[in-house]
Structure formats: C-alpha cells, structure tokens
XYZ file of C-alpha atoms in Angstrom:
152
model
C 80.042 59.580 184.867
C 77.762 57.878 187.400
C 77.016 61.255 189.015
C 75.883 62.821 185.732
C 73.641 59.875 184.902
C 71.282 60.599 187.829
C 71.471 64.397 187.589
C 69.742 64.524 184.203
C 66.575 62.647 185.310
C 66.373 64.682 188.527
C 66.801 67.954 186.614
C 64.096 66.849 184.176
C 61.806 65.996 187.100
C 62.373 69.475 188.561
C 61.582 71.064 185.194
C 58.459 68.968 184.721
C 57.330 69.746 188.245
C 57.733 73.471 187.636
C 55.689 73.336 184.436
C 52.992 70.933 185.660
C 50.435 73.677 186.288
C 51.135 75.697 183.152
C 48.154 74.402 181.166
C 45.552 75.372 183.767
C 45.454 79.112 183.208
C 42.311 80.855 182.098
C 42.697 82.817 178.862
C 43.530 86.472 179.383
C 42.228 89.077 176.966
C 45.180 90.603 175.163
C 45.175 94.094 173.669
C 45.488 94.348 169.891
C 49.026 94.129 168.553
C 50.821 97.440 168.882
C 48.556 98.760 171.649
C 49.677 99.196 175.218
C 47.026 98.455 177.857
C 45.770 101.381 179.915
C 45.745 105.102 179.200
C 48.813 106.683 177.605
C 51.585 107.171 180.131
C 50.186 104.655 182.617
C 52.546 101.967 183.889
C 52.383 98.565 182.293
C 50.631 95.916 184.358
C 52.756 93.529 186.342
C 54.292 93.057 189.749
C 55.895 96.082 191.401
C 59.685 96.381 191.163
C 61.413 94.011 193.572
C 58.417 91.675 193.842
C 58.771 88.034 192.819
C 58.347 87.825 189.068
C 59.185 91.496 188.511
C 61.698 92.462 185.861
C 65.086 93.470 187.256
C 65.807 97.166 187.619
C 67.502 98.679 184.561
C 71.213 97.975 184.677
C 70.987 95.452 187.536
C 71.021 92.133 185.694
C 70.046 90.796 182.323
C 67.446 88.065 181.741
C 70.201 85.859 180.270
C 72.349 86.327 183.371
C 69.336 85.584 185.585
C 68.566 82.412 183.612
C 72.177 81.267 183.910
C 72.142 81.995 187.647
C 68.904 80.027 188.126
C 70.265 77.123 186.054
C 73.445 77.045 188.125
C 71.427 77.266 191.343
C 69.132 74.465 190.200
C 72.170 72.214 189.841
C 73.260 73.164 193.377
C 69.707 72.464 194.606
C 69.525 69.053 192.914
C 72.923 68.039 194.310
C 72.485 69.351 197.863
C 68.858 70.097 198.740
C 66.357 68.034 196.765
C 66.908 64.941 198.905
C 65.194 66.678 201.848
C 63.206 69.485 200.181
C 61.922 67.502 197.195
C 62.543 67.990 193.469
C 60.092 70.910 193.179
C 60.827 72.686 196.482
C 57.629 71.499 198.132
C 57.315 68.623 200.584
C 54.502 67.197 202.683
C 56.566 67.879 205.820
C 55.067 70.901 207.634
C 58.447 71.500 209.328
C 60.112 72.289 206.003
C 59.527 75.474 204.003
C 57.407 75.393 200.869
C 59.630 77.076 198.285
C 56.674 77.301 195.883
C 54.785 79.593 198.304
C 55.073 83.301 197.473
C 54.213 84.233 201.084
C 57.279 82.341 202.327
C 59.485 84.203 199.859
C 57.924 87.554 200.780
C 58.736 86.950 204.450
C 62.371 85.883 203.871
C 64.803 88.199 202.096
C 67.845 86.902 200.223
C 70.194 87.578 203.168
C 68.008 85.479 205.496
C 67.820 82.607 203.021
C 71.610 82.703 202.523
C 72.057 82.624 206.318
C 69.852 79.501 206.550
C 71.921 77.872 203.808
C 75.239 78.929 205.320
C 74.525 78.210 209.004
C 71.893 75.496 208.647
C 68.679 75.220 210.653
C 69.275 72.921 213.636
C 68.518 70.214 214.355
C 67.838 68.836 210.857
C 69.292 71.127 208.189
C 73.080 71.057 208.024
C 75.239 74.116 207.471
C 76.652 74.506 203.972
C 79.197 77.281 204.660
C 82.055 74.809 204.266
C 80.507 73.061 201.239
C 79.236 75.890 199.017
C 80.953 79.027 197.752
C 79.205 82.403 198.105
C 78.461 82.377 194.353
C 76.811 78.962 194.660
C 74.662 80.219 197.544
C 73.610 83.252 195.467
C 72.700 80.943 192.591
C 70.804 78.637 194.963
C 68.761 81.572 196.292
C 67.928 82.565 192.690
C 66.823 78.984 191.966
C 64.655 78.891 195.104
C 63.025 82.178 194.047
C 62.242 80.594 190.667
C 60.182 77.868 192.375
C 57.409 80.352 193.270
C 54.129 79.548 191.571
C 52.578 82.550 189.798
C 49.287 83.777 191.305
C 46.220 82.147 189.798
C-alpha cells in the first residue's frame, strides 16, 4: 500500500507537467463545420505518417490501445526512470536526454531507445534487461514518445 500512495502524486505531477503549456496556444482558424480544409481530394493537414503525433497507419493500432500502452509505460517510467530523468522527461542535466524534444525523438528510433533501456548507458544509466519485460520496454518507449511537446 505504501508503494501506491506515492505513485498517485507522481503520476499526477507527470500529467500536470505534460499539460502545463496547453493554455498558451494561439487560436487557429477552423473551417466551418462539415467542410474539409483545402481543395477536394487534398490530404488533410497534419504530420506525415510515422512522424511524432501522426495517426497510426490503418490496421496498425487503435487510439485506445495506444492510450493503454502509454498509460502502462508511464507507470514503468514513474517507477524506474523519473528519479533520474524527472517527472516530465526533461532535466537540467545536459548529459541526460530531453524526452520533450522532438529532435531527440527524430534522431532515435524505437529500436535504439529500447537498446538504451535494455543495455543501459554507462557509466550512469543502468541496464534494465533483467528488470523489465519486452512488453514493458515497448510501453516505456510509447510513454517517452508521448512526452514530446507539439510544435508551437
């Protein structure tokens, strides 16, 4: 019971940290209801497939499955990573990655991130291959990807 009592406040802190910048967006002009932006047949605006924030390819995963994966990964992050990497994935330590930086995510594919988690990054980051299952590592990668701040 003691373990659960500290997880809830840390999880809330992570959630609050992720939403802290939400109110600072400039209003975007929306098309009238029922209209699709752009000429007929043009693609909808948004990130290209495979980019952070893009919708999954048809048939790959569902948004509900993705949300469950991120939630599971966030629990893994809180329990194993937040002590060194901070509750929001960003620290003041220049030797640690900024998980809120889209450029970092663009330069590290999922396999690389899983390798860092599995094998560690000597001398400071321990290996987690004996502590986390493959499914937990996949969920952790999904949670790390969710830390990216949208472009402003």
